[in-house]
Structures are given as structure tokens and as C-alpha cells.
XYZ file of C-alpha atoms in Angstrom:
310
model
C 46.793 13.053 15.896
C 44.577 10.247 17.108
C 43.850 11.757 20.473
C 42.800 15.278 18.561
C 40.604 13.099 16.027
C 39.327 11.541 19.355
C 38.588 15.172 21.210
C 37.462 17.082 17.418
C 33.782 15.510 17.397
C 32.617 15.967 21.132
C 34.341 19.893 20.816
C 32.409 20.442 17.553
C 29.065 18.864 19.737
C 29.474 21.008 22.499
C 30.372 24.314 21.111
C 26.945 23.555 18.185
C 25.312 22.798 21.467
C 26.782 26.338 22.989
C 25.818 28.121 19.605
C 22.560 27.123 19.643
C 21.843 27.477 23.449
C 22.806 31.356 22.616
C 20.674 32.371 19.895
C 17.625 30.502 21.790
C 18.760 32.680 24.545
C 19.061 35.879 22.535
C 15.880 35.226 20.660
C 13.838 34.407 23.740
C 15.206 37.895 25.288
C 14.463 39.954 22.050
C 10.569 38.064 22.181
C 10.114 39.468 25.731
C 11.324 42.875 25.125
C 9.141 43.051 21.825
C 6.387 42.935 24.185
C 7.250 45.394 26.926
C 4.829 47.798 28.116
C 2.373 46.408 25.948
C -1.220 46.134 26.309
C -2.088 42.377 25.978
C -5.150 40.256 25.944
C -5.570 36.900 27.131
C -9.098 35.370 27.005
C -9.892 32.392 29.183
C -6.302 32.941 31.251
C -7.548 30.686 33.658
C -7.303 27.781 31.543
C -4.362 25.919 31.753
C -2.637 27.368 28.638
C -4.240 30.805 29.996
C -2.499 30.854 33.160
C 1.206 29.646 30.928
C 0.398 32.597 28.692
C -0.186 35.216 31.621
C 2.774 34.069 32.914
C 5.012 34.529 30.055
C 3.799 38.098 28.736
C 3.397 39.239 32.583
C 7.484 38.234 32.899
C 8.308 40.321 29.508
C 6.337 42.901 31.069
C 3.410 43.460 29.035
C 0.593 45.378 30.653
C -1.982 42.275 30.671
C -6.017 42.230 30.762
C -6.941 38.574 31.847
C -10.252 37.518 31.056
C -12.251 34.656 32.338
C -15.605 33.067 33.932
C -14.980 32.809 37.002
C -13.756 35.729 39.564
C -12.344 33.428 42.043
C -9.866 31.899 39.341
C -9.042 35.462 38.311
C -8.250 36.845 41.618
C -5.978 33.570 42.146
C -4.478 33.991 39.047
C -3.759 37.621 39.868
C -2.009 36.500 43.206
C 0.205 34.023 41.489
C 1.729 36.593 39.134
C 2.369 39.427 41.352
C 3.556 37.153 44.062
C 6.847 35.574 42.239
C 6.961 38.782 39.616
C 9.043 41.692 39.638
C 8.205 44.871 41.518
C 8.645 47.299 38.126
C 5.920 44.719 36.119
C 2.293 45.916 35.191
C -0.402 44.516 38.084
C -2.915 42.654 35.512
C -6.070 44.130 35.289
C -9.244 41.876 35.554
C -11.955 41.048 33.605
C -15.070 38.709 34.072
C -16.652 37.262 29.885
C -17.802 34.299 29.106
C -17.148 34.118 25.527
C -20.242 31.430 25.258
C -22.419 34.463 26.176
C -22.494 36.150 22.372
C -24.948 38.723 23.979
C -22.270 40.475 26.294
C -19.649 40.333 24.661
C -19.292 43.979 22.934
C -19.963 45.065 26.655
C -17.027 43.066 27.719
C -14.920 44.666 24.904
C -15.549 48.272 25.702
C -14.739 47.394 30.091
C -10.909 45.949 27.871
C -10.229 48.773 25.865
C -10.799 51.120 28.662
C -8.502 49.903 31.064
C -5.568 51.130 29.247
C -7.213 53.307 26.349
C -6.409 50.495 24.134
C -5.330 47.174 22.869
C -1.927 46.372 21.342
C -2.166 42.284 20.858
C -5.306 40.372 21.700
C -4.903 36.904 22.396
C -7.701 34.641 22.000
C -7.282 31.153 23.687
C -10.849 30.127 24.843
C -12.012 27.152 23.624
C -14.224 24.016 24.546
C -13.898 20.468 23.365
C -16.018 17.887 22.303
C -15.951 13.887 21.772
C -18.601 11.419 20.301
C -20.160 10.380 17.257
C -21.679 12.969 15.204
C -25.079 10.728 15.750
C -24.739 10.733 19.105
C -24.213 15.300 19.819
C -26.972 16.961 20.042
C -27.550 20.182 17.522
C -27.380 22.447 20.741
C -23.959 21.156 21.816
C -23.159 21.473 18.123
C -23.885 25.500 18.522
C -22.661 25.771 21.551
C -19.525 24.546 20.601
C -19.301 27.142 17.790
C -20.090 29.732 19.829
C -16.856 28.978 22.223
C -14.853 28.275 18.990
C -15.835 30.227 16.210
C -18.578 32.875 16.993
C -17.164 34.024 20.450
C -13.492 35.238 19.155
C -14.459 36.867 16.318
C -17.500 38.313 17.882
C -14.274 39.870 20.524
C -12.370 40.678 17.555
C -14.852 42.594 15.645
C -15.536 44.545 18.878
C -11.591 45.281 19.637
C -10.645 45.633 15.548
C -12.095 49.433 15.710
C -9.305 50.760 18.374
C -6.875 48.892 16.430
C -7.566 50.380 13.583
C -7.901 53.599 14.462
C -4.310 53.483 15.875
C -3.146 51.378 12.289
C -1.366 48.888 14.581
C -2.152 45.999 16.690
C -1.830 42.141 16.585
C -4.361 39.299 16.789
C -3.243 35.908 18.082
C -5.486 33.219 17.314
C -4.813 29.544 19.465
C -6.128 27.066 17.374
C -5.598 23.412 16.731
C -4.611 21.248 14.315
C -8.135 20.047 13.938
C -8.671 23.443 12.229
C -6.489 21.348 9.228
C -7.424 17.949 9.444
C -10.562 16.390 10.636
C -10.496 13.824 13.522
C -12.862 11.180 13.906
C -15.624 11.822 16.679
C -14.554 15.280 17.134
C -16.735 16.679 14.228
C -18.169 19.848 16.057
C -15.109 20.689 17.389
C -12.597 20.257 13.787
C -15.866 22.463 12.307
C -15.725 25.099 15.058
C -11.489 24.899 14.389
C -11.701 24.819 10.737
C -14.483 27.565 10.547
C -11.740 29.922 13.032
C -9.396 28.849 10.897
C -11.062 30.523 7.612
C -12.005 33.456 9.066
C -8.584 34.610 10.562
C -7.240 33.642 7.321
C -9.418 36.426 5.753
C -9.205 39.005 8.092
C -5.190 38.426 8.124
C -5.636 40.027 4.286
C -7.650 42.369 5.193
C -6.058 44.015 7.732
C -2.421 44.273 6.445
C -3.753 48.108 4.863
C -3.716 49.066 8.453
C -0.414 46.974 9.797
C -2.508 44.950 11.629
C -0.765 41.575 11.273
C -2.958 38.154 12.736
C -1.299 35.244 13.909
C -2.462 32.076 13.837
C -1.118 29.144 16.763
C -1.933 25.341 16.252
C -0.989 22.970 18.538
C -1.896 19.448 18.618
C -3.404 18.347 21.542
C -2.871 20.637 24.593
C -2.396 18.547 27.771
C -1.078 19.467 31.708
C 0.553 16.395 31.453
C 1.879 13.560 28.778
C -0.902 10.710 28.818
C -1.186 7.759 26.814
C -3.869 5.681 25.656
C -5.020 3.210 27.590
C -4.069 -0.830 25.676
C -7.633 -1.441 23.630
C -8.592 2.202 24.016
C -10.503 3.284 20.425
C -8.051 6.229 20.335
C -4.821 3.774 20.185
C -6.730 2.487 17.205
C -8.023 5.474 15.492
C -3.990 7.036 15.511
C -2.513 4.290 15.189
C -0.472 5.702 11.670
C -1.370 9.470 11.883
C -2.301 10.865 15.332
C -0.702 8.507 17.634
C 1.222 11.259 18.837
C -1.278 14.058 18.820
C -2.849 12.098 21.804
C 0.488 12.715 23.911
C 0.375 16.288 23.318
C 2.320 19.720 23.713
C 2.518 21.198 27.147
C 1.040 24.194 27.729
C 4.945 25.960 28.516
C 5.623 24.801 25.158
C 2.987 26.399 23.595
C 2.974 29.589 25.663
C 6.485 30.589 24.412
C 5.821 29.686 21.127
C 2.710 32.025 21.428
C 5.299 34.672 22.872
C 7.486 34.269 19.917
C 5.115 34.143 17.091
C 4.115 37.597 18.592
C 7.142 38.629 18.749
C 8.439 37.767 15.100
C 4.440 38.610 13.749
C 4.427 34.900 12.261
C 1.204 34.452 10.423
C 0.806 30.681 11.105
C 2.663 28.182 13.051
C 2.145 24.473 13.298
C 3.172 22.928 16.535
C 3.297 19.249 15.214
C 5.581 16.266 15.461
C 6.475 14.708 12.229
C 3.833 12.506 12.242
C 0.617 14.688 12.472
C 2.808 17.513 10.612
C 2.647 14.597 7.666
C -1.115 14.066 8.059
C -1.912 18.277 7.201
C 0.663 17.453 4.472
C -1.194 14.291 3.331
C -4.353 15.273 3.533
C -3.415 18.803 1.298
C -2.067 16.897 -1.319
C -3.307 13.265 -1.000
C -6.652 13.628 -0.018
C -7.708 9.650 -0.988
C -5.010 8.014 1.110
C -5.901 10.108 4.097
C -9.413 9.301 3.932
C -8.189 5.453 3.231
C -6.276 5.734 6.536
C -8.673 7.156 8.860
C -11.286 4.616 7.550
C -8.980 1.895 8.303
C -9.164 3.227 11.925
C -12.577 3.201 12.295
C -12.874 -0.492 11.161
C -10.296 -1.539 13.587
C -12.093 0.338 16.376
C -15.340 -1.062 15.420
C -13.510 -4.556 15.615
C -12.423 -3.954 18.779
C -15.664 -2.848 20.180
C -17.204 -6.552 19.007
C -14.446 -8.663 20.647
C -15.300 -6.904 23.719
């Protein structure tokens, strides 16, 4: 009896572990197949999350159109996937947009929907970042932040929506942040751009359910290629020092690739990709808006403080 009581917990462990290891197995295999033979756009694939999510749809064989700036990156990009991937897969097709350049992009759109005829799930995931004091960014960096954020995707979504909706299917993926939520001291262009991206899928998500378009919304903390961590007396140490000490360290691009690949799959409308910490922030800041604002203040006076002993 005592050796069973001895042996019952570490069996019970390892065949939860063994249950669990097969439905993440299963799921992961029905998320690839949901996207087979698909026609998939990723914007800005050469970015380090762009590359993560070529690589994932490309393996669940989606036919993919990879946009980005720079035809070099592309054409390495290219030769990465269709060196390791299987014979049978799609070859990506290539396409060059900036989505800073407003101007060109309902060119752009038209070269994407006629490589395959159409578009099943767009993907946007360009994006640019800013950091300083709202004093201290100049109005133009202000716009063109918002043009990368805000007025870039939706300009490509407006362009791409028709073809969708003449079908009466598709699926927009929006990669946010979790800036488009909660506001971040000296990253006030970039929450705005997030927050405004934010509003506007949230609209268009309603709106397009009459033609079973569903829209997906992604946000990740911070997206890093590796797991950093402040430097001792950095400001940003101070600033998250209760709420976003772990949104510095990040979620690796994988990570948020095959999360991407599964909200698609399952047609999610939003996902948070958030420790417990920063998940409590959105949650705090929803429904107690005073001690959030108490909080973050308290990290700008202990930054400023730090500043002066230096």
C-alpha cells in the first residue's frame, strides 16, 4: 500500500503530462490542416515575427504571398523556406510594399490578389516602434508612425476587403500589442497608433460577420529575438517595476507565430499574449482606472529620481 501511495502521484503527473502533450499535438495538427492550400498574407515577413509566421503557414501548407521592403530580404526569405520545406508545399510568391508609402498601396493590393485570384486570410504584422518623451517626437515621426501602425493596414485591408467579400469568406489577422490596451510611458505615438488599430478592427470585426468574414485580433507584449533584461538603474526597470516588468522580457517570435496559426485556425476574435502581470494591468486599468494611473506615476517619479542621483 505504501509503495502504490508512493508510485500513484508521479503516474497521475506523467500520464496529465501525456494527456496534455496529445491534445497540444492534435490541436497543433488540426491548426495546420485548417490552413492548407490556402491563400495567405503576410505583410512585412521579413521582420523577425514575419519570417516565424512564413515559416509556420508555409509548413501547414498554405499558398503564401510575402510582402516586404526590401527584395534582397524577400528573395532570402524565399530560399530559406523552400530549402528545408517539403517538395508538395506552395513556392511563396513575392511581393515588394512599403506599407509607410499610403500612395501605393492599392497598387500593391491588386499585384496580391492576382497572384492566386484571391485572398483567403491576410495577415498584417508591419509595424514600427517608437521611444521618447512626447516633448521630445517630432509631429512627423508622430504621422509617420501612424501611417506604419494604423493608416497602412487598414489602407491594405480596405483594398483586399472587396475580393473577400465578393467570395463571403476570408479572415483578417491583425498583430497588435498590448499597448493597443494600456498606455506605456514614452511610447505615446506608438500606444496611439496601437490603440487607434485596435478600434478600428474592433469595428470592422462587426461589420463584416454579414459576409463570414471573421477578424482576429493578436497582442503580444513585447516581441523580442531574444529574452533581455534591463540594464540595473535603467528608467525601464523603474517605470515596470509593479506592472510591466515582464513585458520588457518579452514573447518570442515562435511563440507568437503559432499562436497567430491557431487563432486562425479556431477564428478567435482577440487573444492576449500576457503574463499575469501585464494581463492584470489591461484588467486594472478597465476597471480601476485611478490606481493604474497612481502606479505609472509612481514610476515616473522614481525614474526622474534616478536621473538626479546620476
Amino acid at each position: 500500500m505504501g509503495i502504490f501511495a508512493v508510485l500513484a502521484l508521479p503516474l497521475l503527473l506523467f500520464g496529465i503530462s501525456g494527456i496534455i502533450y496529445i491534445y497540444q499535438s492534435v490541436r497543433w495538427l488540426l491548426s495546420k490542416s485548417a490552413v492548407q492550400n490556402k491563400v495567405v498574407v503576410i505583410t512585412d515577413a521579413i521582420s523577425g515575427l514575419g519570417k516565424e509566421c512564413s515559416r509556420v503557414f508555409h509548413n501547414g501548407g498554405a499558398r503564401l504571398v510575402l510582402c516586404g521592403r526590401t527584395w534582397e530580404k524577400l528573395e532570402a526569405l524565399y530560399d530559406a523556406l523552400i530549402n528545408v520545406a517539403d517538395p508538395s508545399t506552395y513556392a511563396p510568391k513575392l511581393i515588394l510594399l512599403d506599407i509607410t508609402d499610403i500612395n501605393c498601396i492599392r497598387d500593391v493590393a491588386k499585384e496580391i490578389v492576382n497572384c492566386y485570384g484571391c485572398v483567403d486570410i491576410l495577415i498584417n504584422n508591419a509595424s514600427m516602434k517608437v521611444k521618447g518623451a512626447v516633448q521630445s517626437i517630432s509631429l512627423e515621426l508622430d504621422k509617420k508612425i501612424m501611417d506604419a501602425n494604423y493608416f497602412g493596414p487598414i489602407t491594405l485591408t480596405k483594398a483586399i476587403l472587396p475580393n473577400m467579400i465578393a467570395r463571403r469568406t476570408g479572415q483578417i489577422v491583425l498583430i497588435n500589442s498590448i499597448q493597443g490596451k494600456i498606455g506605456i510611458p514614452f511610447r505615446a505615438a506608438y500606444a496611439a497608433s496601437k490603440h487607434a488599430a485596435v478600434g478600428f478592427f474592433d469595428c470592422l470585426r462587426a461589420e463584416m460577420e454579414e459576409f463570414d468574414i471573421s477578424v482576429s485580433t493578436v497582442n503580444p507584449t513585447f516581441i523580442c529575438s531574444y529574452h533581455r533584461q534591463p540594464a540595473p538603474g535603467n528608467w525601464e526597470a523603474s517605470i515596470w517595476k509593479f506592472f510591466f516588468r515582464k513585458v520588457a522580457y518579452g514573447v518570442h517570435p515562435v511563440e507568437v507565430a503559432e499562436e497567430v496559426l491557431r487563432t486562425v485556425s479556431s477564428k478567435k476574435q482577440e487573444v492576449l499574449m500576457a503574463n499575469p502581470i501585464p494581463r492584470a494591468a489591461v484588467y486594472i486599468r478597465t476597471f480601476f482606472p485611478e490606481l493604474f494611473f497612481a502606479i505609472v506615476a509612481s514610476g515616473i517619479r522614481e525614474k526622474q529620481k534616478t536621473e538626479e542621483e546620476n
